[in-house]
Tab-separated table of C-alpha atoms in Angstrom:
chain	number	residue	atom	x	y	z
P	1	UNK	CA	0.697	8.981	-19.858
P	2	UNK	CA	-0.379	6.516	-21.669
P	3	UNK	CA	-3.098	4.049	-20.971
P	4	UNK	CA	-4.299	0.564	-21.892
P	5	UNK	CA	-7.094	1.046	-23.974
P	6	UNK	CA	-8.926	-1.881	-23.381
P	7	UNK	CA	-9.984	-0.506	-19.837
P	8	UNK	CA	-13.577	0.334	-20.060
P	9	UNK	CA	-14.462	0.509	-15.856
P	10	UNK	CA	-12.761	0.599	-12.709
P	11	UNK	CA	-14.232	-1.615	-9.756
P	12	UNK	CA	-13.393	0.006	-6.246
P	13	UNK	CA	-13.880	-2.168	-3.049
P	14	UNK	CA	-15.070	-0.033	-0.251
P	15	UNK	CA	-13.696	-0.766	3.155
P	16	UNK	CA	-9.626	-0.391	3.060
P	17	UNK	CA	-9.830	1.247	-0.336
P	18	UNK	CA	-11.829	4.337	-0.376
P	19	UNK	CA	-13.044	4.370	3.617
P	20	UNK	CA	-10.654	3.181	6.371
P	21	UNK	CA	-10.669	-0.640	7.034
P	22	UNK	CA	-12.563	-2.503	9.427
P	23	UNK	CA	-9.138	-4.662	9.704
P	24	UNK	CA	-7.541	-1.965	11.688
P	25	UNK	CA	-9.876	-1.722	14.042
P	26	UNK	CA	-9.617	-5.002	14.630
P	27	UNK	CA	-5.441	-4.727	15.328
P	28	UNK	CA	-6.286	-2.089	17.890
P	29	UNK	CA	-9.123	-4.526	19.698
P	30	UNK	CA	-7.049	-7.748	19.712
P	31	UNK	CA	-3.993	-5.130	21.105
P	32	UNK	CA	-6.138	-3.411	23.858
P	33	UNK	CA	-6.775	-6.899	24.789
P	34	UNK	CA	-3.506	-8.824	24.621
P	35	UNK	CA	-4.256	-10.554	22.034
P	36	UNK	CA	-2.127	-11.939	19.281
P	37	UNK	CA	-1.867	-9.729	16.322
P	38	UNK	CA	-4.352	-11.189	13.621
P	39	UNK	CA	-5.751	-13.611	15.993
P	40	UNK	CA	-9.356	-12.363	15.802
P	41	UNK	CA	-9.334	-11.849	11.598
P	42	UNK	CA	-7.961	-15.833	11.711
P	43	UNK	CA	-11.175	-16.869	13.560
P	44	UNK	CA	-13.470	-14.970	11.323
P	45	UNK	CA	-11.629	-15.936	8.290
P	46	UNK	CA	-11.196	-19.513	9.049
P	47	UNK	CA	-15.587	-20.127	9.830
P	48	UNK	CA	-15.362	-20.243	6.196
P	49	UNK	CA	-18.896	-19.893	4.005
P	50	UNK	CA	-20.887	-20.573	7.075
P	51	UNK	CA	-19.585	-17.873	9.453
P	52	UNK	CA	-21.599	-15.497	11.261
P	53	UNK	CA	-19.647	-12.725	9.791
P	54	UNK	CA	-20.020	-14.730	5.847
P	55	UNK	CA	-23.722	-15.308	6.226
P	56	UNK	CA	-24.522	-11.494	7.547
P	57	UNK	CA	-22.430	-10.150	4.915
P	58	UNK	CA	-25.325	-12.291	2.105
P	59	UNK	CA	-28.164	-10.915	4.292
P	60	UNK	CA	-28.632	-14.513	5.418
P	61	UNK	CA	-29.099	-13.788	9.365
P	62	UNK	CA	-29.970	-10.594	10.766
P	63	UNK	CA	-28.127	-8.068	12.331
P	64	UNK	CA	-29.007	-9.020	16.383
P	65	UNK	CA	-28.506	-12.586	15.375
P	66	UNK	CA	-25.648	-11.892	14.244
P	67	UNK	CA	-24.483	-10.083	17.190
P	68	UNK	CA	-24.718	-13.483	19.305
P	69	UNK	CA	-23.273	-15.556	16.806
P	70	UNK	CA	-20.365	-13.616	15.823
P	71	UNK	CA	-19.458	-13.126	19.944
P	72	UNK	CA	-19.708	-17.003	20.372
P	73	UNK	CA	-17.573	-17.897	17.251
P	74	UNK	CA	-14.926	-15.600	18.398
P	75	UNK	CA	-15.191	-16.499	22.393
P	76	UNK	CA	-14.319	-20.554	21.342
P	77	UNK	CA	-10.329	-19.869	22.554
P	78	UNK	CA	-9.613	-23.735	21.977
P	79	UNK	CA	-10.842	-23.770	18.169
P	80	UNK	CA	-9.307	-20.453	17.132
P	81	UNK	CA	-6.132	-20.964	19.244
P	82	UNK	CA	-5.494	-24.292	17.241
P	83	UNK	CA	-6.369	-22.376	13.878
P	84	UNK	CA	-3.940	-19.786	14.878
P	85	UNK	CA	-0.993	-22.024	16.076
P	86	UNK	CA	-1.847	-23.728	11.750
P	87	UNK	CA	-1.139	-20.163	10.452
P	88	UNK	CA	1.896	-19.487	12.328
P	89	UNK	CA	3.321	-22.704	11.298
P	90	UNK	CA	2.118	-22.111	7.592
P	91	UNK	CA	4.380	-18.539	7.640
P	92	UNK	CA	7.235	-19.926	10.054
P	93	UNK	CA	6.257	-18.019	12.728
P	94	UNK	CA	6.969	-18.744	16.103
P	95	UNK	CA	3.256	-19.347	17.681
P	96	UNK	CA	3.023	-16.357	20.920
P	97	UNK	CA	2.773	-17.154	24.044
P	98	UNK	CA	-0.073	-15.062	24.643
P	99	UNK	CA	-2.973	-17.219	23.171
P	100	UNK	CA	-6.075	-16.952	25.362
P	101	UNK	CA	-7.214	-19.952	27.692
P	102	UNK	CA	-10.352	-18.819	27.456
P	103	UNK	CA	-11.860	-15.389	26.376
P	104	UNK	CA	-15.202	-13.368	26.434
P	105	UNK	CA	-15.853	-11.449	22.996
P	106	UNK	CA	-19.035	-9.400	22.814
P	107	UNK	CA	-19.897	-9.724	19.323
P	108	UNK	CA	-22.229	-6.514	19.122
P	109	UNK	CA	-19.050	-4.412	20.819
P	110	UNK	CA	-16.300	-5.577	18.431
P	111	UNK	CA	-18.552	-4.993	15.154
P	112	UNK	CA	-19.358	-1.262	16.484
P	113	UNK	CA	-15.706	-0.881	16.509
P	114	UNK	CA	-15.267	-2.339	12.772
P	115	UNK	CA	-17.837	-0.168	11.585
P	116	UNK	CA	-16.387	3.205	13.088
P	117	UNK	CA	-13.692	2.648	11.680
P	118	UNK	CA	-14.974	1.892	8.119
P	119	UNK	CA	-16.406	5.345	7.361
P	120	UNK	CA	-13.580	8.155	7.281
P	121	UNK	CA	-13.162	8.262	3.080
P	122	UNK	CA	-9.748	8.592	1.730
P	123	UNK	CA	-9.851	12.260	-0.453
P	124	UNK	CA	-7.388	10.318	-2.821
P	125	UNK	CA	-9.252	7.996	-3.347
P	126	UNK	CA	-12.764	9.910	-4.165
P	127	UNK	CA	-10.928	12.464	-5.796
P	128	UNK	CA	-9.410	9.862	-8.403
P	129	UNK	CA	-13.063	8.178	-8.601
P	130	UNK	CA	-14.473	11.556	-9.653
P	131	UNK	CA	-11.924	12.259	-12.345
P	132	UNK	CA	-12.655	8.758	-13.864
P	133	UNK	CA	-16.447	9.215	-13.858
P	134	UNK	CA	-16.005	12.975	-15.121
P	135	UNK	CA	-13.631	11.830	-18.045
P	136	UNK	CA	-16.799	9.841	-19.468
P	137	UNK	CA	-14.444	7.201	-20.368
P	138	UNK	CA	-14.655	4.625	-18.048
P	139	UNK	CA	-17.668	3.131	-15.910
P	140	UNK	CA	-16.917	3.958	-12.214
P	141	UNK	CA	-18.069	0.909	-9.696
P	142	UNK	CA	-18.038	-0.097	-6.424
P	143	UNK	CA	-18.007	-3.859	-5.048
P	144	UNK	CA	-18.247	-3.910	-1.296
P	145	UNK	CA	-19.035	-6.798	0.801
P	146	UNK	CA	-21.038	-5.477	3.439
P	147	UNK	CA	-24.400	-5.881	5.844
P	148	UNK	CA	-27.942	-4.308	5.634
P	149	UNK	CA	-28.402	-1.442	7.862
P	150	UNK	CA	-30.702	-2.904	10.885
P	151	UNK	CA	-34.675	-1.435	9.711
P	152	UNK	CA	-36.125	-2.930	13.530
P	153	UNK	CA	-34.740	-3.006	17.400
P	154	UNK	CA	-33.765	-6.041	18.653
P	155	UNK	CA	-36.739	-8.072	19.788
P	156	UNK	CA	-35.540	-8.647	23.473
P	157	UNK	CA	-37.270	-5.289	23.580
P	158	UNK	CA	-35.942	-2.257	26.438
P	159	UNK	CA	-33.134	-4.605	28.194
P	160	UNK	CA	-30.680	-3.598	24.542
P	161	UNK	CA	-30.804	-0.543	22.672
P	162	UNK	CA	-32.992	1.281	20.420
P	163	UNK	CA	-32.598	1.683	16.855
P	164	UNK	CA	-32.105	4.929	16.899
P	165	UNK	CA	-28.664	4.059	19.185
P	166	UNK	CA	-28.078	0.722	16.952
P	167	UNK	CA	-27.454	2.797	13.880
P	168	UNK	CA	-25.036	4.862	15.536
P	169	UNK	CA	-22.874	2.635	17.438
P	170	UNK	CA	-22.507	0.948	13.917
P	171	UNK	CA	-21.440	4.671	12.294
P	172	UNK	CA	-24.480	4.779	9.724
P	173	UNK	CA	-25.941	7.678	8.668
P	174	UNK	CA	-26.063	10.242	5.484
P	175	UNK	CA	-22.763	10.070	4.156
P	176	UNK	CA	-22.626	6.347	3.556
P	177	UNK	CA	-25.792	7.194	0.739
P	178	UNK	CA	-23.654	10.472	-0.560
P	179	UNK	CA	-20.739	7.818	-0.589
P	180	UNK	CA	-22.738	5.911	-3.262
P	181	UNK	CA	-23.628	9.074	-5.034
P	182	UNK	CA	-19.542	8.923	-6.265
P	183	UNK	CA	-20.348	5.359	-8.285
P	184	UNK	CA	-21.963	4.499	-11.441
P	185	UNK	CA	-22.905	1.556	-10.315
P	186	UNK	CA	-22.754	0.290	-6.360
P	187	UNK	CA	-23.012	-3.217	-6.039
P	188	UNK	CA	-23.610	-4.826	-2.211
P	189	UNK	CA	-22.987	-8.056	-1.443
P	190	UNK	CA	-25.967	-8.377	1.650
P	191	UNK	CA	-28.147	-7.174	-1.536
P	192	UNK	CA	-27.133	-9.711	-4.269
P	193	UNK	CA	-26.438	-12.667	-1.799
P	194	UNK	CA	-23.316	-13.463	-2.832
P	195	UNK	CA	-19.302	-11.653	-1.573
P	196	UNK	CA	-16.181	-11.849	-2.184
P	197	UNK	CA	-14.259	-13.573	-3.008
P	198	UNK	CA	-17.219	-16.089	-4.680
P	199	UNK	CA	-16.362	-16.116	-8.173
P	200	UNK	CA	-19.891	-15.392	-8.958
P	201	UNK	CA	-19.727	-12.069	-7.459
P	202	UNK	CA	-17.230	-10.571	-9.757
P	203	UNK	CA	-19.199	-12.003	-12.556
P	204	UNK	CA	-21.974	-10.920	-11.515
P	205	UNK	CA	-20.440	-7.588	-11.334
P	206	UNK	CA	-19.143	-7.914	-15.081
P	207	UNK	CA	-22.531	-8.257	-16.583
P	208	UNK	CA	-24.121	-5.378	-15.117
P	209	UNK	CA	-21.452	-3.589	-16.201
P	210	UNK	CA	-21.409	-4.960	-19.643
P	211	UNK	CA	-17.719	-5.948	-19.917
P	212	UNK	CA	-15.462	-8.785	-20.321
P	213	UNK	CA	-13.167	-9.326	-17.552
P	214	UNK	CA	-9.838	-7.753	-18.646
P	215	UNK	CA	-11.831	-4.643	-19.826
P	216	UNK	CA	-11.588	-4.113	-15.712
P	217	UNK	CA	-10.073	-2.543	-13.376
P	218	UNK	CA	-10.451	-3.958	-9.642
P	219	UNK	CA	-8.581	-2.084	-6.542
P	220	UNK	CA	-9.232	-4.062	-2.373
P	221	UNK	CA	-6.696	-4.238	-0.260
P	222	UNK	CA	-7.403	-8.059	0.431
P	223	UNK	CA	-4.942	-10.417	-1.022
P	224	UNK	CA	-7.541	-13.294	-1.267
P	225	UNK	CA	-9.915	-10.762	-3.127
P	226	UNK	CA	-7.769	-10.053	-5.872
P	227	UNK	CA	-6.831	-13.554	-6.530
P	228	UNK	CA	-9.933	-14.436	-7.071
P	229	UNK	CA	-10.589	-11.918	-9.677
P	230	UNK	CA	-7.181	-12.194	-11.367
P	231	UNK	CA	-8.182	-15.803	-11.633
P	232	UNK	CA	-10.658	-14.774	-13.716
P	233	UNK	CA	-8.678	-12.588	-16.024
P	234	UNK	CA	-9.611	-9.024	-14.238
P	235	UNK	CA	-6.751	-6.814	-13.969
P	236	UNK	CA	-5.801	-6.127	-10.237
P	237	UNK	CA	-4.301	-3.620	-7.857
P	238	UNK	CA	-3.785	-4.124	-4.427
P	239	UNK	CA	-4.295	-1.004	-2.055
P	240	UNK	CA	-1.925	-0.925	0.912
P	241	UNK	CA	-3.262	0.072	4.797
P	242	UNK	CA	-0.026	2.463	4.642
P	243	UNK	CA	-1.242	4.891	1.815
P	244	UNK	CA	-3.190	4.693	-1.223
P	245	UNK	CA	-0.901	6.385	-3.007
P	246	UNK	CA	1.043	3.246	-4.767
P	247	UNK	CA	-2.182	1.989	-5.508
P	248	UNK	CA	-3.122	4.919	-7.812
P	249	UNK	CA	0.081	5.434	-9.103
P	250	UNK	CA	-0.314	1.757	-10.720
P	251	UNK	CA	-3.989	3.074	-11.696
P	252	UNK	CA	-2.380	6.352	-13.193
P	253	UNK	CA	-0.405	4.004	-15.549
P	254	UNK	CA	-3.114	1.655	-16.615
P	255	UNK	CA	-5.880	4.538	-17.400
P	256	UNK	CA	-3.458	7.162	-18.633
P	257	UNK	CA	-4.471	9.501	-16.983
P	258	UNK	CA	-3.386	11.493	-13.723
P	259	UNK	CA	-5.252	10.877	-10.739
P	260	UNK	CA	-2.545	12.488	-8.074
P	261	UNK	CA	-1.878	15.792	-6.955
P	262	UNK	CA	1.816	16.467	-7.075
P	263	UNK	CA	1.440	17.527	-3.646
P	264	UNK	CA	0.269	14.164	-2.625
P	265	UNK	CA	3.226	12.380	-4.289
P	266	UNK	CA	5.619	14.333	-2.924
P	267	UNK	CA	4.127	14.009	0.669
P	268	UNK	CA	4.589	10.073	0.245
P	269	UNK	CA	8.358	10.156	-0.956
P	270	UNK	CA	9.645	12.224	1.520
P	271	UNK	CA	7.291	9.959	4.497
P	272	UNK	CA	8.910	6.875	2.706
P	273	UNK	CA	12.609	8.851	2.740
P	274	UNK	CA	12.052	9.461	6.272
P	275	UNK	CA	11.602	5.410	7.108
P	276	UNK	CA	14.122	4.874	4.955
P	277	UNK	CA	16.483	6.902	6.872
P	278	UNK	CA	15.257	5.722	10.276
P	279	UNK	CA	15.505	2.076	9.241
P	280	UNK	CA	18.709	2.851	8.654
P	281	UNK	CA	19.984	4.235	12.287
């Protein structure tokens, strides 16, 4: 394999790239409650930089305040329906008939579902990270929008879960610390006070890694995050929710190294061939 000698580091998003995506949990939550697909995701992103989710990932509000505000924002059916209609119009999609007239979302319940879905690692990604790191040719970093784990129980006392119960509810445990050990550098939005797609967090990562934009490759599953990185001159690769194989094949070409087992590639190709045959029936 041939690769670009310019590349000095590979930067990985975590959720949806190295581990499962919280977006899949959101889609399941929507389906179970009869909401249109992406209704909640649109409601979260349209809150802008001052939304509860965005502020929480910059560590500007504590967990329990976040739960309350998150639920309130997502339960504003009138505002969220308006945003969803605009989303459909922009994409020439018909507006579904099942927009909720009123709806109550429990912020703690939904966020727990999102986090539980985010801690199943992709073995193919972990293998690729190990190969890159052990080669000695690249710095390997993580760049993730995340939150700081709770360090105290809710101030509301006995009416709410204990600290241990809260940690378990969020799927937090030793595995997160173990995940960090795969990387030379692990950048967390909640620690640096910046979050993707703010250009400043990419600039921060480049400074910490001591590389120029064109010397870095960035893998993420969210288009707006990749767009911001690409605008700065960073090489970008989008990871699809169905499989990490195409993204890793693209990364192999860039770094000039085999990262995937032949069995994984063959399994993926056979799966795609079955889908193509099924679509013709």
